[in-house]
Amino acid sequence: MSHSLTPRDKGNLPALNAAPLVRLDAYVAEDGSTVVNGHLLEMGGMRQPNEAILDAVAMFARTLGAPVAATVIDRTAQQVARLRVHPDGSSRTIAEEDDLPPGRERTAAEEAAFPPLARVERIIQHAQREELHAAFVLASALREHLTLRRGAEDELSLEARAIEAYLAYLRGDHMLSTVLALTVARIRCRTDLDRAAPDVARATAAWQRLWDEGQVATRGQELLHMWERLSAAGLLHEPSHHAMAEAVRSRLAQGDRSLPPQSPPAAAAAALTAGPGQAPAPVAPEDKPLKPALRGLRRFTRRAGRSQGPSS
């Protein structure tokens, strides 16, 4: 069952005396599924995601008796929007430079009020009830916002992406699972090679379920590059990891396909391990870029008194 936000649930509210003021977050998946502060909203009927988000954030504003800030990642529009929502239900979008001051203090305050680990627990609960769509959307929302705040290489961002990859695997979307898991492995190989083998193994497990020959060859070349790096560094301690590395090598050989030496995934892996003076590739090249927020974005602009949520 999806979770609905209500102002009476004290666990969903930022502390009244939080300093600095905590910014809320929302996420709209490509299929229109909508998340606010780690809770999947029940949309019902023809309700639009932007209206549901504004109603939910307005609840917070009314409860706090003060304007509330919110960051919305909208994958249907490939855009990140930054909002101000007032207790009377009015709202407007602002440009990035007008947003609340960034920095570690801001991030720490937001995550203290809405802890990522609590969101992970909710994701796990959905997965245990076999509500895989809900679990996956919540994991995607968590990963997107952590990446926006902290960057793709941050430990929490990596863990969220790994969870998202596993849920994609459980849902049978092995292509997406492979892409997500490979990104985790790629980053780990670049930043902490000693800990990379389990992540490369997870990416290999997803890759082994692929059937498209082009994807098998292209993604397999990147995996083979990772396994060879780990082997050269003496970091293949588990027999299962040796077996996986050999399985990748054998499958590529059986496919009898030779890729150009700098095909995109292989080039990304090489660039992330590039030496001094070499420009690295994007950390997570598969992530679709978001357009920046605009002032007065119409779908998130609302006049006073138009909030559809229950009054407090």
mmCIF file of C-alpha atoms in Angstrom:
data_model
loop_
_atom_site.group_PDB
_atom_site.id
_atom_site.type_symbol
_atom_site.label_atom_id
_atom_site.label_comp_id
_atom_site.label_asym_id
_atom_site.label_seq_id
_atom_site.Cartn_x
_atom_site.Cartn_y
_atom_site.Cartn_z
ATOM 1 C CA MET A 1 0.000 0.000 0.000
ATOM 2 C CA SER A 2 1.233 3.484 -0.814
ATOM 3 C CA HIS A 3 1.849 6.022 1.906
ATOM 4 C CA SER A 4 -0.114 9.282 2.053
ATOM 5 C CA LEU A 5 1.345 12.333 3.741
ATOM 6 C CA THR A 6 -0.698 13.952 6.492
ATOM 7 C CA PRO A 7 0.393 16.810 8.740
ATOM 8 C CA ARG A 8 -0.599 14.755 11.780
ATOM 9 C CA ASP A 9 2.238 12.285 11.256
ATOM 10 C CA LYS A 10 4.965 13.908 13.349
ATOM 11 C CA GLY A 11 7.587 11.636 11.781
ATOM 12 C CA ASN A 12 7.086 13.369 8.444
ATOM 13 C CA LEU A 13 7.610 16.916 9.728
ATOM 14 C CA PRO A 14 10.847 18.863 10.123
ATOM 15 C CA ALA A 15 11.563 19.987 13.663
ATOM 16 C CA LEU A 16 9.847 23.277 14.406
ATOM 17 C CA ASN A 17 13.072 24.773 15.712
ATOM 18 C CA ALA A 18 15.235 23.359 12.905
ATOM 19 C CA ALA A 19 17.991 25.771 11.958
ATOM 20 C CA PRO A 20 18.563 26.389 9.172
ATOM 21 C CA LEU A 21 15.067 25.783 7.730
ATOM 22 C CA VAL A 22 14.889 22.336 6.196
ATOM 23 C CA ARG A 23 14.103 22.031 2.516
ATOM 24 C CA LEU A 24 11.656 19.289 1.488
ATOM 25 C CA ASP A 25 12.171 17.097 -1.567
ATOM 26 C CA ALA A 26 9.864 15.592 -4.172
ATOM 27 C CA TYR A 27 10.320 13.298 -7.135
ATOM 28 C CA VAL A 28 8.220 12.503 -10.206
ATOM 29 C CA ALA A 29 9.176 9.271 -11.988
ATOM 30 C CA GLU A 30 8.896 8.883 -15.744
ATOM 31 C CA ASP A 31 5.610 7.000 -15.288
ATOM 32 C CA GLY A 32 4.181 9.813 -13.124
ATOM 33 C CA SER A 33 4.647 8.064 -9.762
ATOM 34 C CA THR A 34 5.152 10.828 -7.203
ATOM 35 C CA VAL A 35 7.199 10.862 -4.008
ATOM 36 C CA VAL A 36 7.414 13.538 -1.297
ATOM 37 C CA ASN A 37 10.016 13.166 1.472
ATOM 38 C CA GLY A 38 10.387 9.450 0.881
ATOM 39 C CA HIS A 39 6.642 8.689 0.782
ATOM 40 C CA LEU A 40 4.842 7.508 -2.346
ATOM 41 C CA LEU A 41 1.677 9.571 -2.805
ATOM 42 C CA GLU A 42 -1.669 8.020 -3.677
ATOM 43 C CA MET A 43 -2.627 9.999 -6.741
ATOM 44 C CA GLY A 44 -6.205 8.886 -7.376
ATOM 45 C CA GLY A 45 -8.159 9.731 -10.518
ATOM 46 C CA MET A 46 -6.713 12.374 -12.806
ATOM 47 C CA ARG A 47 -4.725 14.242 -10.181
ATOM 48 C CA GLN A 48 -1.519 15.644 -11.634
ATOM 49 C CA PRO A 49 1.861 15.132 -9.924
ATOM 50 C CA ASN A 50 2.550 18.880 -9.641
ATOM 51 C CA GLU A 51 -0.787 19.453 -7.863
ATOM 52 C CA ALA A 52 -0.168 16.530 -5.497
ATOM 53 C CA ILE A 53 3.285 17.876 -4.646
ATOM 54 C CA LEU A 54 2.012 21.403 -4.029
ATOM 55 C CA ASP A 55 -0.776 20.088 -1.784
ATOM 56 C CA ALA A 56 1.648 17.965 0.238
ATOM 57 C CA VAL A 57 4.207 20.760 0.672
ATOM 58 C CA ALA A 58 1.428 23.229 1.559
ATOM 59 C CA MET A 59 0.466 20.906 4.434
ATOM 60 C CA PHE A 60 3.947 21.349 5.855
ATOM 61 C CA ALA A 61 3.772 25.109 5.410
ATOM 62 C CA ARG A 62 0.418 25.330 7.207
ATOM 63 C CA THR A 63 1.602 23.096 10.036
ATOM 64 C CA LEU A 64 4.783 25.124 10.495
ATOM 65 C CA GLY A 65 3.014 28.450 9.934
ATOM 66 C CA ALA A 66 5.819 29.583 7.645
ATOM 67 C CA PRO A 67 6.891 29.336 3.998
ATOM 68 C CA VAL A 68 8.553 26.061 3.061
ATOM 69 C CA ALA A 69 11.213 25.390 0.451
ATOM 70 C CA ALA A 70 11.140 22.305 -1.761
ATOM 71 C CA THR A 71 13.291 20.776 -4.474
ATOM 72 C CA VAL A 72 11.416 18.769 -7.117
ATOM 73 C CA ILE A 73 13.160 16.373 -9.479
ATOM 74 C CA ASP A 74 10.681 15.829 -12.302
ATOM 75 C CA ARG A 75 11.778 13.095 -14.682
ATOM 76 C CA THR A 76 8.707 13.590 -16.894
ATOM 77 C CA ALA A 77 10.098 17.045 -17.728
ATOM 78 C CA GLN A 78 13.804 16.192 -17.184
ATOM 79 C CA GLN A 79 13.925 19.177 -14.838
ATOM 80 C CA VAL A 80 14.765 20.120 -11.284
ATOM 81 C CA ALA A 81 12.466 22.818 -9.901
ATOM 82 C CA ARG A 82 12.970 24.821 -6.711
ATOM 83 C CA LEU A 83 9.840 26.034 -4.941
ATOM 84 C CA ARG A 84 8.602 28.366 -2.233
ATOM 85 C CA VAL A 85 5.220 27.298 -0.845
ATOM 86 C CA HIS A 86 3.315 29.448 1.675
ATOM 87 C CA PRO A 87 0.777 28.492 4.371
ATOM 88 C CA ASP A 88 -2.050 30.023 2.290
ATOM 89 C CA GLY A 89 -1.311 27.518 -0.484
ATOM 90 C CA SER A 90 0.367 29.966 -2.835
ATOM 91 C CA SER A 91 3.604 28.945 -4.448
ATOM 92 C CA ARG A 92 6.217 30.028 -6.947
ATOM 93 C CA THR A 93 9.349 28.625 -8.495
ATOM 94 C CA ILE A 94 12.710 30.295 -8.141
ATOM 95 C CA ALA A 95 16.033 30.063 -9.924
ATOM 96 C CA GLU A 96 18.869 28.026 -8.474
ATOM 97 C CA GLU A 97 20.765 31.124 -7.358
ATOM 98 C CA ASP A 98 17.750 32.215 -5.276
ATOM 99 C CA ASP A 99 17.505 28.916 -3.411
ATOM 100 C CA LEU A 100 18.416 28.356 0.231
ATOM 101 C CA PRO A 101 22.191 28.596 0.760
ATOM 102 C CA PRO A 102 23.909 25.319 -0.158
ATOM 103 C CA GLY A 103 26.620 23.599 1.817
ATOM 104 C CA ARG A 104 27.266 20.780 4.274
ATOM 105 C CA GLU A 105 25.303 22.457 7.058
ATOM 106 C CA ARG A 106 22.211 22.584 4.851
ATOM 107 C CA THR A 107 22.595 18.974 3.740
ATOM 108 C CA ALA A 108 23.147 17.780 7.325
ATOM 109 C CA ALA A 109 20.059 19.641 8.550
ATOM 110 C CA GLU A 110 17.867 18.204 5.789
ATOM 111 C CA GLU A 111 19.051 14.652 6.315
ATOM 112 C CA ALA A 112 18.707 14.928 10.105
ATOM 113 C CA ALA A 113 15.027 15.821 9.649
ATOM 114 C CA PHE A 114 14.402 13.195 6.942
ATOM 115 C CA PRO A 115 17.065 10.507 7.516
ATOM 116 C CA PRO A 116 18.123 8.508 4.442
ATOM 117 C CA LEU A 117 18.304 5.329 6.545
ATOM 118 C CA ALA A 118 14.641 5.682 7.516
ATOM 119 C CA ARG A 119 13.825 5.914 3.829
ATOM 120 C CA VAL A 120 15.867 2.794 3.127
ATOM 121 C CA GLU A 121 13.908 0.939 5.809
ATOM 122 C CA ARG A 122 10.659 1.972 4.095
ATOM 123 C CA ILE A 123 12.004 0.744 0.756
ATOM 124 C CA ILE A 124 12.889 -2.608 2.333
ATOM 125 C CA GLN A 125 9.408 -2.897 3.836
ATOM 126 C CA HIS A 126 7.835 -2.418 0.405
ATOM 127 C CA ALA A 127 10.200 -4.989 -1.109
ATOM 128 C CA GLN A 128 9.435 -7.525 1.630
ATOM 129 C CA ARG A 129 5.735 -7.139 0.825
ATOM 130 C CA GLU A 130 6.661 -7.693 -2.853
ATOM 131 C CA GLU A 131 5.544 -4.156 -3.704
ATOM 132 C CA LEU A 132 8.464 -3.877 -6.088
ATOM 133 C CA HIS A 133 7.201 -0.927 -8.110
ATOM 134 C CA ALA A 134 6.770 1.211 -4.986
ATOM 135 C CA ALA A 135 10.141 0.103 -3.628
ATOM 136 C CA PHE A 136 11.880 0.884 -6.910
ATOM 137 C CA VAL A 137 10.329 4.359 -7.284
ATOM 138 C CA LEU A 138 11.286 5.242 -3.689
ATOM 139 C CA ALA A 139 14.833 3.990 -4.280
ATOM 140 C CA SER A 140 15.099 6.056 -7.471
ATOM 141 C CA ALA A 141 13.870 9.153 -5.636
ATOM 142 C CA LEU A 142 16.388 8.613 -2.846
ATOM 143 C CA ARG A 143 19.269 8.095 -5.250
ATOM 144 C CA GLU A 144 18.355 11.131 -7.366
ATOM 145 C CA HIS A 145 18.146 13.506 -4.409
ATOM 146 C CA LEU A 146 21.257 12.181 -2.671
ATOM 147 C CA THR A 147 23.184 12.514 -5.940
ATOM 148 C CA LEU A 148 21.886 16.067 -6.414
ATOM 149 C CA ARG A 149 22.911 17.044 -2.864
ATOM 150 C CA ARG A 150 26.074 15.050 -2.348
ATOM 151 C CA GLY A 151 27.315 13.974 -5.776
ATOM 152 C CA ALA A 152 27.375 10.562 -7.453
ATOM 153 C CA GLU A 153 30.551 9.437 -5.672
ATOM 154 C CA ASP A 154 29.210 9.988 -2.160
ATOM 155 C CA GLU A 155 28.870 6.809 -0.084
ATOM 156 C CA LEU A 156 25.143 7.281 0.576
ATOM 157 C CA SER A 157 24.514 8.010 -3.107
ATOM 158 C CA LEU A 158 26.374 4.828 -4.055
ATOM 159 C CA GLU A 159 24.406 2.715 -1.582
ATOM 160 C CA ALA A 160 21.108 4.117 -2.873
ATOM 161 C CA ARG A 161 22.140 3.337 -6.465
ATOM 162 C CA ALA A 162 23.101 -0.209 -5.457
ATOM 163 C CA ILE A 163 19.674 -0.706 -3.851
ATOM 164 C CA GLU A 164 18.006 0.669 -6.977
ATOM 165 C CA ALA A 165 20.043 -1.756 -9.128
ATOM 166 C CA TYR A 166 19.008 -4.720 -6.969
ATOM 167 C CA LEU A 167 15.328 -3.766 -7.135
ATOM 168 C CA ALA A 168 15.555 -3.405 -10.917
ATOM 169 C CA TYR A 169 17.018 -6.929 -10.963
ATOM 170 C CA LEU A 170 14.126 -8.263 -8.854
ATOM 171 C CA ARG A 171 11.667 -6.596 -11.248
ATOM 172 C CA GLY A 172 13.289 -8.358 -14.204
ATOM 173 C CA ASP A 173 14.733 -5.191 -15.762
ATOM 174 C CA HIS A 174 18.191 -6.626 -16.192
ATOM 175 C CA MET A 175 19.386 -3.951 -18.619
ATOM 176 C CA LEU A 176 18.676 -1.156 -16.143
ATOM 177 C CA SER A 177 20.050 -3.231 -13.282
ATOM 178 C CA THR A 178 23.277 -3.753 -15.223
ATOM 179 C CA VAL A 179 23.630 -0.048 -16.025
ATOM 180 C CA LEU A 180 23.046 1.006 -12.402
ATOM 181 C CA ALA A 181 25.302 -1.685 -10.941
ATOM 182 C CA LEU A 182 28.061 -0.926 -13.454
ATOM 183 C CA THR A 183 27.991 2.729 -12.422
ATOM 184 C CA VAL A 184 28.448 1.729 -8.778
ATOM 185 C CA ALA A 185 31.310 -0.595 -9.725
ATOM 186 C CA ARG A 186 32.910 2.037 -11.966
ATOM 187 C CA ILE A 187 32.890 4.638 -9.205
ATOM 188 C CA ARG A 188 34.178 2.151 -6.623
ATOM 189 C CA CYS A 189 37.036 1.114 -8.918
ATOM 190 C CA ARG A 190 38.001 4.754 -9.206
ATOM 191 C CA THR A 191 37.651 5.797 -5.569
ATOM 192 C CA ASP A 192 38.219 2.658 -3.456
ATOM 193 C CA LEU A 193 39.578 -0.263 -5.452
ATOM 194 C CA ASP A 194 40.066 -2.382 -2.309
ATOM 195 C CA ARG A 195 36.278 -2.501 -1.836
ATOM 196 C CA ALA A 196 35.296 -2.808 -5.497
ATOM 197 C CA ALA A 197 35.158 -6.594 -6.028
ATOM 198 C CA PRO A 198 31.666 -7.164 -4.510
ATOM 199 C CA ASP A 199 30.249 -4.302 -6.600
ATOM 200 C CA VAL A 200 31.811 -5.673 -9.790
ATOM 201 C CA ALA A 201 30.360 -9.074 -8.878
ATOM 202 C CA ARG A 202 26.847 -7.595 -8.529
ATOM 203 C CA ALA A 203 27.184 -5.879 -11.902
ATOM 204 C CA THR A 204 28.345 -9.173 -13.414
ATOM 205 C CA ALA A 205 25.340 -11.030 -11.970
ATOM 206 C CA ALA A 206 22.974 -8.578 -13.685
ATOM 207 C CA TRP A 207 24.996 -8.646 -16.934
ATOM 208 C CA GLN A 208 24.761 -12.440 -17.074
ATOM 209 C CA ARG A 209 20.973 -12.068 -17.540
ATOM 210 C CA LEU A 210 21.315 -9.892 -20.659
ATOM 211 C CA TRP A 211 20.407 -11.325 -24.055
ATOM 212 C CA ASP A 212 21.067 -8.448 -26.440
ATOM 213 C CA GLU A 213 24.366 -9.313 -28.122
ATOM 214 C CA GLY A 214 25.488 -5.721 -28.498
ATOM 215 C CA GLN A 215 24.855 -4.934 -24.838
ATOM 216 C CA VAL A 216 26.449 -8.202 -23.726
ATOM 217 C CA ALA A 217 29.619 -7.351 -25.661
ATOM 218 C CA THR A 218 29.777 -3.654 -24.771
ATOM 219 C CA ARG A 219 28.991 -3.993 -21.063
ATOM 220 C CA GLY A 220 31.067 -7.158 -20.868
ATOM 221 C CA GLN A 221 34.164 -5.347 -22.113
ATOM 222 C CA GLU A 222 33.850 -2.874 -19.254
ATOM 223 C CA LEU A 223 33.361 -5.673 -16.727
ATOM 224 C CA LEU A 224 36.379 -7.523 -18.058
ATOM 225 C CA HIS A 225 38.460 -4.355 -17.723
ATOM 226 C CA MET A 226 37.365 -4.093 -14.064
ATOM 227 C CA TRP A 227 38.113 -7.745 -13.277
ATOM 228 C CA GLU A 228 41.549 -7.445 -14.866
ATOM 229 C CA ARG A 229 42.328 -4.365 -12.767
ATOM 230 C CA LEU A 230 41.289 -6.177 -9.600
ATOM 231 C CA SER A 231 43.341 -9.225 -10.555
ATOM 232 C CA ALA A 232 46.427 -7.128 -11.325
ATOM 233 C CA ALA A 233 46.075 -5.465 -7.914
ATOM 234 C CA GLY A 234 45.840 -8.827 -6.167
ATOM 235 C CA LEU A 235 42.310 -8.122 -4.936
ATOM 236 C CA LEU A 236 40.496 -11.244 -6.144
ATOM 237 C CA HIS A 237 40.370 -13.142 -2.858
ATOM 238 C CA GLU A 238 37.091 -15.018 -3.304
ATOM 239 C CA PRO A 239 36.905 -18.114 -5.538
ATOM 240 C CA SER A 240 33.494 -16.904 -6.744
ATOM 241 C CA HIS A 241 35.093 -13.688 -7.997
ATOM 242 C CA HIS A 242 37.701 -15.632 -9.978
ATOM 243 C CA ALA A 243 34.876 -17.702 -11.445
ATOM 244 C CA MET A 244 32.884 -14.599 -12.409
ATOM 245 C CA ALA A 245 35.871 -12.993 -14.073
ATOM 246 C CA GLU A 246 36.458 -16.159 -16.097
ATOM 247 C CA ALA A 247 32.742 -16.353 -16.978
ATOM 248 C CA VAL A 248 32.870 -12.839 -18.440
ATOM 249 C CA ARG A 249 35.991 -13.668 -20.434
ATOM 250 C CA SER A 250 34.499 -16.909 -21.765
ATOM 251 C CA ARG A 251 31.173 -15.382 -22.762
ATOM 252 C CA LEU A 252 32.882 -12.582 -24.655
ATOM 253 C CA ALA A 253 35.115 -15.095 -26.430
ATOM 254 C CA GLN A 254 32.129 -17.269 -27.371
ATOM 255 C CA GLY A 255 30.345 -14.258 -28.795
ATOM 256 C CA ASP A 256 33.303 -13.741 -31.134
ATOM 257 C CA ARG A 257 32.695 -9.987 -31.142
ATOM 258 C CA SER A 258 35.448 -7.402 -31.180
ATOM 259 C CA LEU A 259 34.578 -3.852 -30.155
ATOM 260 C CA PRO A 260 36.470 -0.706 -31.096
ATOM 261 C CA PRO A 261 39.161 -0.043 -28.468
ATOM 262 C CA GLN A 262 37.346 3.035 -27.124
ATOM 263 C CA SER A 263 33.650 2.134 -27.246
ATOM 264 C CA PRO A 264 31.682 4.361 -24.824
ATOM 265 C CA PRO A 265 31.486 2.099 -21.726
ATOM 266 C CA ALA A 266 35.072 0.886 -22.122
ATOM 267 C CA ALA A 267 36.244 4.444 -22.615
ATOM 268 C CA ALA A 268 34.401 5.493 -19.463
ATOM 269 C CA ALA A 269 36.118 2.791 -17.456
ATOM 270 C CA ALA A 270 39.525 3.711 -18.854
ATOM 271 C CA ALA A 271 39.008 7.415 -18.264
ATOM 272 C CA LEU A 272 37.912 6.908 -14.681
ATOM 273 C CA THR A 273 41.232 5.175 -14.049
ATOM 274 C CA ALA A 274 43.185 7.645 -16.150
ATOM 275 C CA GLY A 275 46.540 8.874 -15.040
ATOM 276 C CA PRO A 276 47.638 12.446 -14.319
ATOM 277 C CA GLY A 277 46.877 14.905 -17.079
ATOM 278 C CA GLN A 278 44.095 12.787 -18.570
ATOM 279 C CA ALA A 279 40.557 14.150 -18.378
ATOM 280 C CA PRO A 280 38.136 11.724 -16.667
ATOM 281 C CA ALA A 281 34.772 10.823 -18.180
ATOM 282 C CA PRO A 282 31.580 11.805 -16.344
ATOM 283 C CA VAL A 283 31.236 9.876 -13.086
ATOM 284 C CA ALA A 284 27.769 8.545 -13.992
ATOM 285 C CA PRO A 285 27.365 9.090 -17.752
ATOM 286 C CA GLU A 286 24.071 7.147 -17.780
ATOM 287 C CA ASP A 287 22.357 9.699 -15.539
ATOM 288 C CA LYS A 288 20.066 11.862 -17.623
ATOM 289 C CA PRO A 289 20.924 15.548 -17.090
ATOM 290 C CA LEU A 290 18.302 17.793 -15.508
ATOM 291 C CA LYS A 291 17.460 21.245 -16.768
ATOM 292 C CA PRO A 292 17.838 23.954 -14.087
ATOM 293 C CA ALA A 293 14.892 25.540 -12.335
ATOM 294 C CA LEU A 294 13.214 28.605 -13.814
ATOM 295 C CA ARG A 295 11.529 31.504 -12.074
ATOM 296 C CA GLY A 296 7.763 31.413 -12.429
ATOM 297 C CA LEU A 297 7.525 27.875 -13.820
ATOM 298 C CA ARG A 298 3.813 27.691 -14.542
ATOM 299 C CA ARG A 299 2.940 24.192 -13.401
ATOM 300 C CA PHE A 300 4.318 24.907 -9.912
ATOM 301 C CA THR A 301 2.897 28.423 -9.597
ATOM 302 C CA ARG A 302 -0.298 28.673 -7.572
ATOM 303 C CA ARG A 303 -2.334 31.573 -6.232
ATOM 304 C CA ALA A 304 -3.357 31.881 -2.587
ATOM 305 C CA GLY A 305 -6.165 29.628 -1.409
ATOM 306 C CA ARG A 306 -5.821 27.029 -4.183
ATOM 307 C CA SER A 307 -4.380 24.269 -2.023
ATOM 308 C CA GLN A 308 -6.508 21.131 -2.338
ATOM 309 C CA GLY A 309 -5.221 19.439 0.779
ATOM 310 C CA PRO A 310 -7.172 19.269 4.065
ATOM 311 C CA SER A 311 -6.936 22.308 6.274
ATOM 312 C CA SER A 312 -5.065 22.032 9.539
#
